[in-house]
Coordinates of C-alpha atoms and ligand atoms in Angstrom, one line a residue:
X1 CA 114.8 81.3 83.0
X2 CA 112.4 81.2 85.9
X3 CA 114.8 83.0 88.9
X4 CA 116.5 86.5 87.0
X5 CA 118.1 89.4 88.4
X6 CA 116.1 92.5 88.5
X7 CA 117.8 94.2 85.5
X8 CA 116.7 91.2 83.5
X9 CA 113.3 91.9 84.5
X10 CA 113.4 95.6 84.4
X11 CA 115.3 96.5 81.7
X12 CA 113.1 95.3 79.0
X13 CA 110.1 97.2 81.0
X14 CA 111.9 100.2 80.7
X15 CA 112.7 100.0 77.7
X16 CA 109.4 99.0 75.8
X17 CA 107.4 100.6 79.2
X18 CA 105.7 98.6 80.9
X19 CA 105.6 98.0 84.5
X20 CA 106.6 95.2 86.5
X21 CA 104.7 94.4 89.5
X22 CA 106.4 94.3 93.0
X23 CA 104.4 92.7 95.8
X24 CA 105.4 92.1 99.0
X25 CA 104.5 88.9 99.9
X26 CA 104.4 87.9 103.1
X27 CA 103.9 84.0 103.1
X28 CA 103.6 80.8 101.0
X29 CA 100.3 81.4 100.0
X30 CA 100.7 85.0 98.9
X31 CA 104.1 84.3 97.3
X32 CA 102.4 81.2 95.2
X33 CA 99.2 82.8 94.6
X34 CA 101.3 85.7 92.4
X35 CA 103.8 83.0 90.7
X36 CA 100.3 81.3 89.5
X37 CA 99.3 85.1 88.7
X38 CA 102.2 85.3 86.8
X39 CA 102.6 82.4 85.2
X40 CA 98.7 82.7 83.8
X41 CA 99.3 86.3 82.5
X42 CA 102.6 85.3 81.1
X43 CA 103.9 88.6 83.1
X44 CA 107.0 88.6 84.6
X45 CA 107.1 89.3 88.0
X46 CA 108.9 91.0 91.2
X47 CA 108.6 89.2 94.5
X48 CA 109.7 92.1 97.4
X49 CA 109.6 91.1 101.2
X50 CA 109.6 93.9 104.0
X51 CA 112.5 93.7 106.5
X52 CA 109.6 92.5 109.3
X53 CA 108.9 89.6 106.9
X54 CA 111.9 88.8 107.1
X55 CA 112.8 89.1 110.8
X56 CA 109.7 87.0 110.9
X57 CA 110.8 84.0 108.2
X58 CA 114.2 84.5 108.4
X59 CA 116.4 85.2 105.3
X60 CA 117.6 82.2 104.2
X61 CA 113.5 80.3 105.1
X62 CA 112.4 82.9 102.2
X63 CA 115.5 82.2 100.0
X64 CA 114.9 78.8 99.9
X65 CA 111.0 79.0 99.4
X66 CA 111.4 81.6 96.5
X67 CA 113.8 79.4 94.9
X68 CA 111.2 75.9 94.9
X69 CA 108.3 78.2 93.7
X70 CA 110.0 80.6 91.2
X71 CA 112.7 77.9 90.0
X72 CA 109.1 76.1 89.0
X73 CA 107.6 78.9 87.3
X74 CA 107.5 79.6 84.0
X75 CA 108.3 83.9 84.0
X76 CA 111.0 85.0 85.1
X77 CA 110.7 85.9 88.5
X78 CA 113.5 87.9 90.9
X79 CA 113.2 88.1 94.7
X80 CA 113.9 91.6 96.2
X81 CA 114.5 93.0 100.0
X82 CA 112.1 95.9 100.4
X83 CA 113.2 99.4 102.2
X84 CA 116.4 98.3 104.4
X85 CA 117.6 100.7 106.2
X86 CA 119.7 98.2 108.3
X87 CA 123.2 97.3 106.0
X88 CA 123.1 93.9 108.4
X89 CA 120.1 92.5 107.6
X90 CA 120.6 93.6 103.8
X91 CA 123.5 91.7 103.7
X92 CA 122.5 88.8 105.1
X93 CA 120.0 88.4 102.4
X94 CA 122.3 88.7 99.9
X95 CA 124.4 86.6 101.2
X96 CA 122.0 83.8 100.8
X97 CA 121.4 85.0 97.0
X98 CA 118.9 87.4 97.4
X99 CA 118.8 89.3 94.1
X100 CA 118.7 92.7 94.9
X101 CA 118.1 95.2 98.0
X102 CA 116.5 98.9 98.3
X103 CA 118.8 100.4 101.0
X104 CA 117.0 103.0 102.5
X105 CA 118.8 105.2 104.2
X106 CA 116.3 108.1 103.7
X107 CA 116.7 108.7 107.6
X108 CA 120.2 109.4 107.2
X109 CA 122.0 112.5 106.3
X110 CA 122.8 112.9 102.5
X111 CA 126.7 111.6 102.8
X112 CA 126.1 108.4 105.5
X113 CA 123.0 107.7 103.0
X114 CA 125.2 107.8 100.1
X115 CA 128.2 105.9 101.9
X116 CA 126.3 103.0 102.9
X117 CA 124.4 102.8 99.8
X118 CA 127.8 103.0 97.6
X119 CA 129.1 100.0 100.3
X120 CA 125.9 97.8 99.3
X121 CA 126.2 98.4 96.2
X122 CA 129.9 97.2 96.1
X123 CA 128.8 94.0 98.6
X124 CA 125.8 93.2 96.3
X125 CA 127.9 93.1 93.1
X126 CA 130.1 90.2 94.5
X127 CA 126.8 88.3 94.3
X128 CA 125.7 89.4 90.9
X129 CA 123.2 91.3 92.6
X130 CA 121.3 95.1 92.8
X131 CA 120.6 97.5 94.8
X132 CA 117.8 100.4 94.4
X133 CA 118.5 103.3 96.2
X134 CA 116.4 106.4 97.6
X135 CA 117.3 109.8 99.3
X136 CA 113.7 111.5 100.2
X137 CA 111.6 109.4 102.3
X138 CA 108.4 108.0 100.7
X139 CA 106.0 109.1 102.8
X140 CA 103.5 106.4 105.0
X141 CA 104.5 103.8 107.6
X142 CA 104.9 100.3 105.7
X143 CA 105.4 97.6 107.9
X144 CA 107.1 99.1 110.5
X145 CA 109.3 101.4 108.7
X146 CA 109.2 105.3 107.1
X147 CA 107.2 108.0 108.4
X148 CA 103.6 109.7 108.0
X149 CA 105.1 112.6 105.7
X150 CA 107.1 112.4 102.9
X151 CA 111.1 114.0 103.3
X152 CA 111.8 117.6 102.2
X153 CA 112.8 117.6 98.5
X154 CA 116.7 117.9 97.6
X155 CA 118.1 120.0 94.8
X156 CA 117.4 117.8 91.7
X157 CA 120.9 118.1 91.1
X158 CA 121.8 116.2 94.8
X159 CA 119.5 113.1 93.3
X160 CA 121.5 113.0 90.3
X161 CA 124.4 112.8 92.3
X162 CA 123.4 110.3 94.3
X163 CA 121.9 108.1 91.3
X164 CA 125.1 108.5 89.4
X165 CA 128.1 108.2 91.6
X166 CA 126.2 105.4 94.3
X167 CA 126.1 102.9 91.6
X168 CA 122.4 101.7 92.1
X169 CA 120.9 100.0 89.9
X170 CA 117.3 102.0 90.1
X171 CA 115.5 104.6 92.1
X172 CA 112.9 105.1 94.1
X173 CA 111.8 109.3 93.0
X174 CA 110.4 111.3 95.4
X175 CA 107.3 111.5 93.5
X176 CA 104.4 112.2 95.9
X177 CA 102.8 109.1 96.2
X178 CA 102.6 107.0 99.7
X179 CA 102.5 103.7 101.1
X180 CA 99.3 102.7 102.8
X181 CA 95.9 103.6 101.9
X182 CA 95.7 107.4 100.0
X183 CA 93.2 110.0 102.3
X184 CA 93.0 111.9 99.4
X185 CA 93.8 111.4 95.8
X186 CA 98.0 112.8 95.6
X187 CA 100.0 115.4 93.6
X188 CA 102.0 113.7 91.5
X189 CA 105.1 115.2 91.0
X190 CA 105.0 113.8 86.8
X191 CA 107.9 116.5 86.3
X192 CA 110.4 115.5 88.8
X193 CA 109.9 111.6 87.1
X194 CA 110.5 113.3 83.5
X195 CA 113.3 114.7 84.6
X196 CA 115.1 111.8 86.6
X197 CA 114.7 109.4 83.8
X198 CA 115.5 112.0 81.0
X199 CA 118.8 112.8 83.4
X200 CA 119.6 109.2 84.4
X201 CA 118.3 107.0 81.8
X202 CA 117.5 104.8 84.9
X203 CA 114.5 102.7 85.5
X204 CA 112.4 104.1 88.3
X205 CA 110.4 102.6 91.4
X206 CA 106.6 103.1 91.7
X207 CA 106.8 103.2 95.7
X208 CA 102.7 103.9 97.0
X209 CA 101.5 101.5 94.1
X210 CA 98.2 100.9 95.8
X211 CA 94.8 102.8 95.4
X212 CA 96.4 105.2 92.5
X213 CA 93.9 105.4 89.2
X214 CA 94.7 103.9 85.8
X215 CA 95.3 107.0 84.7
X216 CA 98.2 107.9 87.1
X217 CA 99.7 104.2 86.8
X218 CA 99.6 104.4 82.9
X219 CA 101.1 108.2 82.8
X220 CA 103.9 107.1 85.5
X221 CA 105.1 104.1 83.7
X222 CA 105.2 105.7 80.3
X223 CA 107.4 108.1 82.2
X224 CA 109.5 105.1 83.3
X225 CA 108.4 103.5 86.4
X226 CA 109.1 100.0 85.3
X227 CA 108.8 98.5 88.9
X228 CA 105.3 99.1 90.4
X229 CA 105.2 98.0 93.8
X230 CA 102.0 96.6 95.9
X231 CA 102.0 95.9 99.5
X232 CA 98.8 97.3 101.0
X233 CA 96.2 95.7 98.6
X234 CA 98.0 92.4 99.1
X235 CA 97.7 92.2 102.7
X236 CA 94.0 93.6 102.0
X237 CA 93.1 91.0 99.2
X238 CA 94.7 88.6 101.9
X239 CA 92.5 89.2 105.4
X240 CA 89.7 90.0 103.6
X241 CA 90.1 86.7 101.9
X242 CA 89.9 85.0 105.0
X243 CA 87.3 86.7 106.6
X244 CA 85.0 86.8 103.7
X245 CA 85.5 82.6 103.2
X246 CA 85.2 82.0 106.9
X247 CA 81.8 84.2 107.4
X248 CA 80.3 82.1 104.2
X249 CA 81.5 78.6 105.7
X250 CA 81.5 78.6 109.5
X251 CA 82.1 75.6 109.9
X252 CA 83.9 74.4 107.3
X253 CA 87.5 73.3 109.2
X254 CA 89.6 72.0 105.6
X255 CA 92.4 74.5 105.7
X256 CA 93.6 73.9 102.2
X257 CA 89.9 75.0 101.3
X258 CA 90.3 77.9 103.3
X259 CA 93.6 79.0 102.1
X260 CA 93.2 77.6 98.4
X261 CA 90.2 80.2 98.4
X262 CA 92.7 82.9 99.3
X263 CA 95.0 82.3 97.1
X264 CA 92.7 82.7 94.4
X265 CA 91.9 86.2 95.6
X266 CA 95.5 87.1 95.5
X267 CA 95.9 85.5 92.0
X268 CA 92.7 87.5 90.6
X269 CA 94.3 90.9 92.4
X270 CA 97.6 90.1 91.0
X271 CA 96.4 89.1 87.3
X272 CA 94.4 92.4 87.2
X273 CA 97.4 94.5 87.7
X274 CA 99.2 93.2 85.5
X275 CA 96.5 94.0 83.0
X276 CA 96.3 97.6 83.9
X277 CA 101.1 97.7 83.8
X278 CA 101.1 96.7 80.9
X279 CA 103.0 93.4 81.9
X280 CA 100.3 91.0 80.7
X281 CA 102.0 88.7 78.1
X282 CA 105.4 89.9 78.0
X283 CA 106.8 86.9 79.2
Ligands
13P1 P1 101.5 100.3 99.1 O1 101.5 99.9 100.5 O2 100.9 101.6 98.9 O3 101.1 99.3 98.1 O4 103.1 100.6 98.7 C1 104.0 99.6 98.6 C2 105.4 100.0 98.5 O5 105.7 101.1 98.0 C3 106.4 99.1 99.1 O6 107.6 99.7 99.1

């Protein structure tokens, strides 16, 4: 089954622990170069996309691409609509059989927050699809969208609300970490993660997955982060990659030499993470 939902991907994770890469891709190359990833590490796999890659592809150009390159591969492999706080441009990807969304209406009060997210939720399932939800913003501008700091903490008890009566699928726990490269090494919050998942029984989102040690990736997914997601050292594995080929062959014009080199990069990042999940061979 190379194209599955996300809960057929991150159930099992949960479950036996692991975590499940999430990288935002942002092209061809990159989504190929983790499918071949993937498929070498027999680890399944989570392709996300930002809303500006979208605006940029368009919805159903990425649908359709996903669909030739996972429907190929031989993990299974889901395709997911990173932090949305627009319920347009969410539903537009579902409507052209996206698998599942994270609405993030962080930037809303509690109640629109969990209005809109209970509405996606109720829109997505018409499609046999998920959504992930999130109240406290994660701190760090990703591609246009969040803020620098993270949001004030809720009550637990307002999170638990949310989780259980919104119907989302899984959660994205106000945990510390940021997108974008760290300054200096976080304060993981390990307790408010025990706690969700002991409360909830829900799979949670590693949000901020780049630049964190093994230690903190290892002790978070035992916790129950079964989705790790990686944005920045994509789109760092992916100009460096040019760069680095270019300066070494200036005048080398072949562009399927120059963009078969990084892809390899982006397979070799990709394949070492899934090492360090735990994902590696559990597909
Ligand atoms: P990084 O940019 O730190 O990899 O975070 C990615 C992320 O959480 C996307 O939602």
């Amino acid at each position: 089954m190379p194209v599955a939902s996300l809960p057929e991907i991150m159930d099992r994770a949960f479950r036996k622990r692991y975590g499940v890469a999430a990288f935002n891709t942002v092209d061809d190359i990159t989504m190929h170069g983790v499918i071949k990833a993937a498929e070498q590490s027999k680890s399944p796999l989570i392709i996300q996309i930002s809303v500006k890659t979208v605006k940029f592809w368009g919805a159903k150009v990425v649908k359709d691409m996903f669909t030739e390159m996972a429907g190929r591969a031989t993990v299974p492999v889901t395709l997911h609509l990173d932090h949305c706080p627009d319920p347009q441009v969410a539903r537009s990807c579902l409507e052209v059989g996206w698998n599942s969304v994270l609405f993030d209406g962080s930037g809303l009060s509690f109640d629109e927050n969990f209005q809109h997210t209970r509405e996606i939720v109720k829109f997505a399932s018409q499609f046999g699809a998920s959504v992930e939800g999130e109240v406290v913003a994660v701190a760090g501008v990703e591609d246009g969208m969040g803020s620098e700091s993270e949001g004030d903490l809720l009550p637990i008890e307002r999170e638990l609300d949310f989780i259980k009566e919104t119907g989302i699928y899984c959660y994205a726990p106000p945990i510390g970490t940021a997108h974008g490269f760290y300054k200096a090494a976080p304060t993981i919050r390990y307790d408010r993660m025990q706690q969700l998942v002991e409360a909830t029984g829900m799979p949670m989102v590693l949000h901020g997955g780049t630049g964190l040690t093994h230690d903190v990736y290892t002790r978070l997914i035992a916790l129950g982060a079964a989705k790790v997601n990686i944005s920045t050292q994509l789109k760092k594995t992916y100009a460096d990659g040019f760069r680095t080929y270019l300066e070494k062959n200036p005048s080398q014009y072949d562009p399927l030499k120059l963009i078969g080199a990084v892809q390899n990069d982006v397979t070799a990042m990709a394949r070492g993470l899934f090492t360090i999940f735990g994902s590696e061979g559990q597909a």
